[in-house]
CSV table of C-alpha atoms in Angstrom, one decimal:
chain,number,residue,atom,x,y,z
F,4,UNK,CA,72.7,8.8,70.1
F,5,UNK,CA,74.5,11.4,68.0
F,6,UNK,CA,73.9,15.1,68.9
F,7,UNK,CA,72.4,15.8,65.5
F,8,UNK,CA,69.7,13.1,66.0
F,9,UNK,CA,68.5,14.5,69.3
F,10,UNK,CA,65.6,17.0,69.6
F,11,UNK,CA,66.2,20.3,71.4
F,12,UNK,CA,66.6,20.0,75.1
F,13,UNK,CA,63.4,22.0,75.7
F,14,UNK,CA,61.4,19.4,73.7
F,15,UNK,CA,62.9,16.4,75.5
F,16,UNK,CA,62.4,18.2,78.9
F,17,UNK,CA,58.7,18.7,78.1
F,18,UNK,CA,58.4,15.1,77.1
F,19,UNK,CA,59.8,14.2,80.5
F,20,UNK,CA,57.5,16.5,82.4
F,21,UNK,CA,54.4,15.0,80.7
F,22,UNK,CA,55.7,11.5,81.3
F,23,UNK,CA,56.3,12.0,85.0
F,24,UNK,CA,53.3,14.1,85.8
F,25,UNK,CA,52.4,14.0,89.5
F,26,UNK,CA,55.1,11.4,90.1
F,27,UNK,CA,57.8,14.2,90.0
F,28,UNK,CA,56.4,16.1,93.0
F,29,UNK,CA,55.7,12.9,94.9
F,30,UNK,CA,59.3,11.7,94.2
F,31,UNK,CA,60.7,15.0,95.6
F,32,UNK,CA,58.7,14.6,98.8
F,33,UNK,CA,59.8,10.9,99.2
F,34,UNK,CA,63.4,11.9,98.6
F,35,UNK,CA,63.3,14.6,101.3
F,36,UNK,CA,61.8,12.1,103.8
F,37,UNK,CA,63.8,9.0,103.0
F,38,UNK,CA,67.1,9.8,101.3
F,39,UNK,CA,70.0,11.9,102.4
F,40,UNK,CA,70.4,14.1,99.4
F,41,UNK,CA,73.5,16.3,99.1
F,42,UNK,CA,72.6,19.7,100.4
F,43,UNK,CA,74.4,21.4,97.6
F,44,UNK,CA,72.3,19.6,95.1
F,45,UNK,CA,68.9,19.3,96.7
F,46,UNK,CA,65.9,17.1,95.9
F,47,UNK,CA,64.5,19.5,93.3
F,48,UNK,CA,67.7,19.4,91.2
F,49,UNK,CA,67.5,15.6,91.4
F,50,UNK,CA,64.0,15.8,90.0
F,51,UNK,CA,65.2,18.1,87.2
F,52,UNK,CA,67.9,15.6,86.1
F,53,UNK,CA,65.2,12.8,86.3
F,54,UNK,CA,62.9,14.9,84.0
F,55,UNK,CA,65.6,15.5,81.4
F,56,UNK,CA,66.5,11.8,81.5
F,57,UNK,CA,62.8,10.7,81.1
F,58,UNK,CA,62.5,13.0,78.1
F,59,UNK,CA,65.6,11.6,76.6
F,60,UNK,CA,64.4,8.0,77.1
F,61,UNK,CA,61.1,8.8,75.4
F,62,UNK,CA,63.1,10.2,72.5
F,63,UNK,CA,64.9,6.9,71.9
F,64,UNK,CA,62.0,4.7,73.1
F,65,UNK,CA,58.8,6.4,72.4
F,66,UNK,CA,56.7,3.6,74.0
F,67,UNK,CA,58.5,3.6,77.4
F,68,UNK,CA,56.3,4.2,80.5
F,69,UNK,CA,58.3,5.6,83.4
F,70,UNK,CA,56.2,3.7,86.0
F,71,UNK,CA,56.9,0.3,84.3
F,72,UNK,CA,60.3,0.5,82.7
F,73,UNK,CA,61.5,-2.8,81.2
F,74,UNK,CA,65.2,-3.9,81.3
F,75,UNK,CA,65.4,-2.8,77.7
F,76,UNK,CA,64.3,0.7,78.7
F,77,UNK,CA,66.9,0.7,81.5
F,78,UNK,CA,69.7,-0.4,79.1
F,79,UNK,CA,68.7,2.5,76.7
F,80,UNK,CA,69.0,4.8,79.7
F,81,UNK,CA,72.4,3.6,80.8
F,82,UNK,CA,73.9,3.1,77.3
F,83,UNK,CA,72.4,6.0,75.4
F,84,UNK,CA,70.5,8.7,77.3
F,85,UNK,CA,72.7,9.1,80.4
F,86,UNK,CA,76.0,9.1,78.4
F,87,UNK,CA,74.4,11.8,76.2
F,88,UNK,CA,73.6,13.9,79.2
F,89,UNK,CA,77.1,13.4,80.6
F,90,UNK,CA,78.6,14.5,77.2
F,91,UNK,CA,76.4,17.6,77.0
F,92,UNK,CA,77.4,18.6,80.5
F,93,UNK,CA,81.2,18.8,79.7
F,94,UNK,CA,81.9,17.5,83.2
F,95,UNK,CA,85.6,16.8,84.0
F,96,UNK,CA,84.4,13.6,85.8
F,97,UNK,CA,82.2,11.8,83.4
F,98,UNK,CA,82.3,8.4,85.1
F,99,UNK,CA,81.2,9.9,88.4
F,100,UNK,CA,78.4,11.8,86.8
F,101,UNK,CA,77.2,8.7,85.0
F,102,UNK,CA,77.1,6.9,88.4
F,103,UNK,CA,75.2,9.8,89.9
F,104,UNK,CA,72.6,9.9,87.2
F,105,UNK,CA,72.1,6.1,87.3
F,106,UNK,CA,71.7,6.4,91.1
F,107,UNK,CA,68.9,8.9,90.5
F,108,UNK,CA,67.0,6.4,88.4
F,109,UNK,CA,67.7,3.7,91.0
F,110,UNK,CA,66.1,5.9,93.7
F,111,UNK,CA,63.2,6.7,91.4
F,112,UNK,CA,62.4,3.0,90.8
F,113,UNK,CA,62.9,2.3,94.5
F,114,UNK,CA,60.3,5.0,95.2
F,115,UNK,CA,57.9,3.5,92.7
F,116,UNK,CA,58.3,0.1,94.3
F,117,UNK,CA,58.1,1.1,97.9
F,118,UNK,CA,55.0,3.4,97.4
F,119,UNK,CA,53.0,1.1,95.3
F,120,UNK,CA,53.3,3.3,92.2
F,121,UNK,CA,55.2,0.7,90.1
F,122,UNK,CA,52.8,-0.7,87.4
F,123,UNK,CA,55.1,-3.2,85.8
F,124,UNK,CA,56.0,-6.7,86.8
F,125,UNK,CA,58.0,-7.4,90.0
F,126,UNK,CA,60.5,-9.3,87.9
F,127,UNK,CA,61.1,-6.2,85.7
F,128,UNK,CA,61.5,-4.0,88.7
F,129,UNK,CA,64.1,-6.3,90.3
F,130,UNK,CA,66.0,-6.7,87.1
F,131,UNK,CA,66.0,-3.0,86.4
F,132,UNK,CA,67.2,-2.1,89.9
F,133,UNK,CA,70.0,-4.6,89.5
F,134,UNK,CA,71.0,-3.1,86.2
F,135,UNK,CA,71.1,0.4,87.7
F,136,UNK,CA,72.9,-0.7,90.8
F,137,UNK,CA,76.0,-1.6,88.7
F,138,UNK,CA,78.7,-3.9,90.0
F,139,UNK,CA,78.4,-4.6,93.8
F,140,UNK,CA,81.4,-3.9,95.9
F,141,UNK,CA,83.6,-6.9,96.9
F,142,UNK,CA,82.5,-8.3,100.3
F,143,UNK,CA,86.0,-7.7,101.7
F,144,UNK,CA,85.6,-4.0,100.8
F,145,UNK,CA,82.2,-3.8,102.6
F,146,UNK,CA,83.8,-5.4,105.8
F,147,UNK,CA,86.9,-3.1,105.5
F,148,UNK,CA,84.8,0.0,105.2
F,149,UNK,CA,82.7,-0.9,108.2
F,150,UNK,CA,85.7,-1.9,110.3
F,151,UNK,CA,87.2,1.6,109.8
F,152,UNK,CA,84.6,3.0,112.1
F,153,UNK,CA,85.4,0.6,115.0
F,154,UNK,CA,88.1,1.8,117.5
F,155,UNK,CA,90.6,-0.6,119.0
F,156,UNK,CA,89.0,-0.3,122.5
F,157,UNK,CA,85.6,-1.4,121.3
F,158,UNK,CA,87.2,-4.2,119.2
F,159,UNK,CA,89.3,-5.5,122.1
F,160,UNK,CA,86.4,-5.4,124.5
F,161,UNK,CA,84.3,-7.6,122.2
F,162,UNK,CA,87.0,-9.9,120.9
F,163,UNK,CA,88.7,-10.7,124.2
F,164,UNK,CA,85.3,-11.7,125.6
F,165,UNK,CA,84.3,-13.7,122.5
F,166,UNK,CA,83.6,-17.4,122.5
F,167,UNK,CA,86.5,-18.4,120.1
F,168,UNK,CA,89.1,-16.5,122.2
F,169,UNK,CA,87.8,-18.0,125.4
F,170,UNK,CA,87.9,-21.4,123.7
F,171,UNK,CA,91.5,-20.8,122.6
F,172,UNK,CA,92.4,-19.8,126.2
F,173,UNK,CA,90.9,-23.0,127.5
F,174,UNK,CA,92.8,-25.1,125.0
F,175,UNK,CA,96.1,-23.3,125.9
F,176,UNK,CA,95.4,-23.7,129.6
F,177,UNK,CA,94.9,-27.5,129.2
F,178,UNK,CA,97.9,-27.9,126.9
F,179,UNK,CA,100.1,-26.2,129.5
F,180,UNK,CA,103.8,-26.7,128.6
F,181,UNK,CA,103.0,-29.7,126.5
F,182,UNK,CA,100.3,-32.4,125.9
F,183,UNK,CA,100.6,-35.9,124.6
F,184,UNK,CA,98.0,-36.4,121.8
F,185,UNK,CA,97.0,-39.4,119.6
F,186,UNK,CA,98.7,-39.6,116.3
F,187,UNK,CA,95.3,-39.6,114.5
F,188,UNK,CA,93.6,-36.7,116.3
F,189,UNK,CA,94.5,-33.2,117.5
F,190,UNK,CA,93.2,-33.9,121.1
F,191,UNK,CA,92.4,-37.1,122.9
F,192,UNK,CA,88.9,-37.7,124.2
F,193,UNK,CA,89.8,-37.1,127.8
F,194,UNK,CA,91.4,-33.8,126.8
F,195,UNK,CA,88.2,-32.8,124.9
F,196,UNK,CA,86.3,-33.5,128.1
F,197,UNK,CA,88.8,-31.5,130.2
F,198,UNK,CA,88.6,-28.5,127.9
F,199,UNK,CA,84.8,-28.5,127.8
F,200,UNK,CA,84.8,-28.6,131.6
F,201,UNK,CA,86.7,-25.3,131.7
F,202,UNK,CA,83.6,-23.4,130.3
F,203,UNK,CA,81.4,-22.1,133.0
F,204,UNK,CA,78.4,-21.4,130.8
F,205,UNK,CA,76.4,-23.9,128.7
F,206,UNK,CA,77.9,-24.5,125.3
F,207,UNK,CA,76.7,-26.4,122.3
F,208,UNK,CA,78.0,-29.9,122.3
F,209,UNK,CA,76.7,-33.3,121.5
F,210,UNK,CA,76.4,-35.1,124.8
F,211,UNK,CA,77.8,-38.7,125.0
F,212,UNK,CA,74.9,-40.9,126.2
F,213,UNK,CA,77.3,-43.0,128.3
F,214,UNK,CA,79.0,-40.0,129.8
F,215,UNK,CA,82.3,-41.1,128.2
F,216,UNK,CA,84.9,-38.7,126.9
F,217,UNK,CA,84.1,-37.4,123.4
F,218,UNK,CA,86.2,-37.6,120.3
F,219,UNK,CA,87.2,-34.2,119.0
F,220,UNK,CA,85.3,-34.7,115.8
F,221,UNK,CA,82.1,-34.9,117.9
F,222,UNK,CA,82.6,-31.2,118.9
F,223,UNK,CA,83.2,-29.5,115.4
F,224,UNK,CA,83.5,-26.0,116.8
F,225,UNK,CA,86.3,-27.1,119.2
F,226,UNK,CA,88.2,-28.9,116.4
F,227,UNK,CA,87.8,-25.8,114.3
F,228,UNK,CA,89.4,-23.7,117.1
F,229,UNK,CA,92.3,-26.1,117.6
F,230,UNK,CA,93.0,-26.4,113.9
F,231,UNK,CA,92.9,-22.6,113.5
F,232,UNK,CA,95.2,-22.2,116.5
F,233,UNK,CA,97.7,-24.6,114.9
F,234,UNK,CA,97.5,-22.7,111.6
F,235,UNK,CA,98.1,-19.3,113.4
F,236,UNK,CA,101.0,-20.7,115.4
F,237,UNK,CA,99.2,-20.4,118.7
F,238,UNK,CA,99.7,-24.2,119.0
F,239,UNK,CA,102.6,-26.2,117.6
F,240,UNK,CA,101.5,-29.6,116.3
F,241,UNK,CA,104.6,-30.5,114.2
F,242,UNK,CA,105.2,-33.5,116.5
F,243,UNK,CA,102.2,-35.7,115.7
F,244,UNK,CA,102.1,-37.0,119.2
F,245,UNK,CA,102.8,-33.8,121.2
F,246,UNK,CA,101.0,-30.5,121.2
F,247,UNK,CA,102.8,-27.5,122.7
F,248,UNK,CA,102.2,-23.7,122.8
F,249,UNK,CA,103.2,-22.1,119.5
F,250,UNK,CA,105.5,-19.2,118.8
F,251,UNK,CA,102.6,-16.7,118.8
F,252,UNK,CA,101.1,-17.9,122.1
F,253,UNK,CA,103.3,-15.6,124.2
F,254,UNK,CA,101.5,-12.2,124.6
F,255,UNK,CA,98.7,-13.1,122.1
F,256,UNK,CA,96.1,-11.3,124.3
F,257,UNK,CA,98.1,-8.0,124.5
F,258,UNK,CA,96.5,-4.8,123.3
F,259,UNK,CA,99.1,-4.3,120.5
F,260,UNK,CA,98.8,-4.5,116.7
F,261,UNK,CA,100.3,-7.9,116.0
F,262,UNK,CA,98.4,-9.9,118.7
F,263,UNK,CA,95.3,-8.0,117.7
F,264,UNK,CA,95.6,-9.0,114.1
F,265,UNK,CA,96.1,-12.7,115.2
F,266,UNK,CA,92.9,-12.5,117.3
F,267,UNK,CA,91.1,-11.0,114.3
F,268,UNK,CA,92.0,-14.0,112.2
F,269,UNK,CA,91.1,-16.5,114.9
F,270,UNK,CA,87.7,-14.9,115.4
F,271,UNK,CA,87.0,-14.0,111.8
F,272,UNK,CA,87.7,-17.5,110.6
F,273,UNK,CA,85.6,-19.0,113.4
F,274,UNK,CA,82.6,-17.0,112.1
F,275,UNK,CA,83.0,-17.3,108.4
F,276,UNK,CA,84.3,-20.9,108.1
F,277,UNK,CA,82.1,-23.9,108.2
F,278,UNK,CA,83.3,-26.4,110.8
F,279,UNK,CA,81.6,-29.2,108.8
F,280,UNK,CA,84.1,-28.8,106.0
F,281,UNK,CA,87.4,-28.6,107.9
F,282,UNK,CA,88.8,-31.6,105.9
F,283,UNK,CA,87.7,-30.2,102.5
F,284,UNK,CA,84.6,-30.1,100.4
F,285,UNK,CA,82.1,-27.4,99.3
F,286,UNK,CA,79.8,-25.7,101.9
F,287,UNK,CA,76.9,-23.6,100.8
F,288,UNK,CA,76.9,-22.1,104.3
F,289,UNK,CA,80.5,-21.0,103.9
F,290,UNK,CA,79.7,-19.6,100.5
F,291,UNK,CA,76.7,-17.5,101.6
F,292,UNK,CA,77.7,-16.6,105.2
F,293,UNK,CA,80.0,-13.7,104.1
F,294,UNK,CA,77.1,-12.1,102.1
F,295,UNK,CA,74.7,-12.4,105.1
F,296,UNK,CA,77.2,-10.8,107.5
F,297,UNK,CA,78.2,-8.1,105.0
F,298,UNK,CA,74.6,-7.2,104.7
F,299,UNK,CA,74.4,-6.9,108.5
F,300,UNK,CA,77.4,-4.6,108.8
F,301,UNK,CA,76.1,-2.5,105.9
F,302,UNK,CA,72.9,-1.9,107.9
F,303,UNK,CA,70.6,-4.2,105.9
F,304,UNK,CA,70.5,-7.5,108.0
F,305,UNK,CA,68.9,-10.6,106.6
F,306,UNK,CA,65.6,-11.6,108.0
F,307,UNK,CA,63.6,-14.8,107.5
F,308,UNK,CA,62.0,-13.5,104.3
F,309,UNK,CA,65.5,-12.7,102.8
F,310,UNK,CA,66.7,-16.2,103.6
F,311,UNK,CA,63.6,-17.6,101.9
F,312,UNK,CA,64.4,-15.6,98.8
F,313,UNK,CA,67.7,-17.5,98.6
F,314,UNK,CA,65.6,-20.6,97.9
F,315,UNK,CA,63.7,-18.8,95.1
F,316,UNK,CA,67.0,-17.4,93.6
F,317,UNK,CA,68.6,-20.8,93.7
F,318,UNK,CA,65.6,-22.7,92.3
F,319,UNK,CA,67.9,-24.3,89.7
F,320,UNK,CA,69.0,-26.5,92.5
F,321,UNK,CA,65.4,-27.7,93.0
F,322,UNK,CA,64.8,-29.4,96.4
F,323,UNK,CA,68.5,-29.1,97.2
F,324,UNK,CA,68.1,-25.3,97.6
F,325,UNK,CA,65.8,-25.8,100.6
F,326,UNK,CA,68.3,-28.1,102.3
F,327,UNK,CA,71.1,-25.6,101.7
F,328,UNK,CA,69.1,-22.7,103.3
F,329,UNK,CA,68.2,-24.9,106.3
F,330,UNK,CA,71.9,-25.6,106.8
F,331,UNK,CA,72.5,-21.9,106.7
F,332,UNK,CA,69.8,-21.3,109.3
F,333,UNK,CA,71.4,-23.9,111.6
F,334,UNK,CA,74.8,-22.2,111.3
F,335,UNK,CA,73.2,-18.8,112.1
F,336,UNK,CA,71.6,-20.4,115.1
F,337,UNK,CA,74.9,-21.9,116.3
F,338,UNK,CA,76.6,-18.5,116.0
F,339,UNK,CA,73.8,-16.9,118.0
F,340,UNK,CA,74.4,-19.5,120.8
F,341,UNK,CA,78.1,-18.6,120.7
F,342,UNK,CA,77.1,-15.0,121.2
F,343,UNK,CA,78.4,-13.7,117.9
F,344,UNK,CA,75.1,-13.0,116.2
F,345,UNK,CA,71.8,-11.7,117.5
F,346,UNK,CA,69.6,-14.4,119.0
F,347,UNK,CA,67.0,-14.2,116.2
F,348,UNK,CA,66.3,-12.6,112.9
F,349,UNK,CA,67.1,-10.1,111.6
F,350,UNK,CA,70.7,-11.4,112.1
F,351,UNK,CA,73.1,-8.7,113.2
F,352,UNK,CA,76.7,-8.8,114.5
F,353,UNK,CA,78.2,-6.5,117.1
F,354,UNK,CA,80.5,-3.8,115.8
F,355,UNK,CA,83.4,-5.1,117.8
F,356,UNK,CA,83.5,-8.1,115.5
F,357,UNK,CA,83.7,-6.1,112.3
F,358,UNK,CA,87.5,-5.8,112.1
F,359,UNK,CA,87.8,-9.6,112.6
F,360,UNK,CA,85.4,-10.2,109.8
F,361,UNK,CA,87.3,-7.8,107.6
F,362,UNK,CA,90.6,-9.5,108.3
F,363,UNK,CA,89.2,-13.0,107.5
F,364,UNK,CA,87.4,-11.8,104.4
F,365,UNK,CA,90.6,-10.1,103.1
F,366,UNK,CA,92.6,-13.3,103.7
F,367,UNK,CA,90.0,-15.2,101.7
F,368,UNK,CA,89.7,-12.5,99.0
F,369,UNK,CA,91.7,-14.4,96.3
F,370,UNK,CA,89.6,-17.5,96.7
F,371,UNK,CA,86.3,-18.1,94.8
F,372,UNK,CA,83.8,-18.6,97.7
F,373,UNK,CA,81.6,-20.7,95.4
F,374,UNK,CA,84.5,-23.2,94.8
F,375,UNK,CA,83.5,-25.6,92.2
F,376,UNK,CA,79.7,-25.1,92.7
F,377,UNK,CA,79.3,-24.6,89.0
F,378,UNK,CA,82.9,-25.2,87.9
F,379,UNK,CA,84.6,-28.2,86.3
F,380,UNK,CA,83.8,-31.5,87.8
F,381,UNK,CA,80.8,-32.5,89.9
F,382,UNK,CA,80.0,-30.3,92.9
F,383,UNK,CA,81.1,-31.8,96.2
F,384,UNK,CA,77.8,-31.5,97.8
F,385,UNK,CA,75.6,-33.1,95.1
F,386,UNK,CA,75.7,-36.7,96.1
F,387,UNK,CA,75.3,-35.8,99.8
F,388,UNK,CA,72.3,-33.6,99.3
F,389,UNK,CA,70.6,-35.9,96.9
F,390,UNK,CA,71.1,-38.8,99.3
F,391,UNK,CA,69.5,-36.8,102.1
F,392,UNK,CA,66.5,-36.0,99.9
F,393,UNK,CA,66.1,-39.6,98.7
F,394,UNK,CA,66.4,-38.6,95.1
F,395,UNK,CA,66.7,-41.5,92.6
F,396,UNK,CA,69.5,-42.0,90.1
F,397,UNK,CA,67.4,-40.7,87.2
F,398,UNK,CA,66.5,-37.5,89.0
F,399,UNK,CA,70.1,-37.0,90.0
F,400,UNK,CA,71.2,-37.2,86.4
F,401,UNK,CA,68.5,-34.7,85.4
F,402,UNK,CA,69.9,-32.3,88.0
F,403,UNK,CA,73.4,-32.9,86.7
F,404,UNK,CA,72.1,-32.0,83.2
F,405,UNK,CA,70.6,-28.7,84.6
F,406,UNK,CA,73.9,-27.9,86.1
F,407,UNK,CA,75.6,-28.2,82.8
F,408,UNK,CA,76.1,-31.9,82.3
F,409,UNK,CA,78.3,-32.3,85.3
């Protein structure tokens, strides 16, 4: 909006005052109770900026109602009104001021929603909040920021006692100086039984009805640990029939930087990777788990209702969405048994694990976590999920069409 087309600031301010009415005072009280406002700014100054913005919005969209803004209203705010306010201020940091003013409106809409003062649709509220939130930070950045607040002592105490590190210790103890293995598996069944016997506490395994040694594939978490150890050079499996300690096995438990980074990757991968897709394929659990854990470390852990919302947000998948979320619940339950996550919702993760999550997330940062979920070619999971649901060929084709003809 050109400066010549705008009414005097006093007029737009009065428009904003009339539009906000009692909401302005209620918003200030809510801010003081619920939001940590910069002391140099203060809640009253926030309300002043909101008032100016509301007046500006009504100047460009006379029919707007502040208690039920539409996404079109919000786009007018962010593309016209707020840029005009920034320009008028002459600030040397326009991008930062734009973000600050958008954050004020985000808080205002959050206030309306939380206090029952929002008079528009729930869909408009959620969309408007999303528009005002801007681009979310990368998950790796969330984990990295959280990890900065964890000292090495706290990390070591948690990680050295963690399930994946204890599992790796058990594997190395059994391997000793060298262990003959089958050419078609990383461990023989009797070795799997021997490693499992080294655990004092109950662990999640599928018991063999006949009491016979189990194949490694029957214990996915153990195979996950072994394959990760080989990848990190804790184990050397170059000889297909002989497994020996790897180059990194010496001193890997030491409280020094390089062993600590190795342990971070071992533990972080154990948590974020899906043991069900070790040989390839797409996993909805592996795609969503980083988001669930990033929310936890950011102080907003997922609860049952939040997981249920994943079904709503993924309704394009139809009945497959419910299957995917149940798979995620099962993985969360497994990680709780391993002692990594809280025993029940809301799902939290101990601070000592945060550096490990940050390391694993950074390592995977260049990969698209959704793989080919909606990319070229048919999604890996489609036939499997449709088969579980008993969906007929015609219905499968309809779903393919929804997903873009794939």
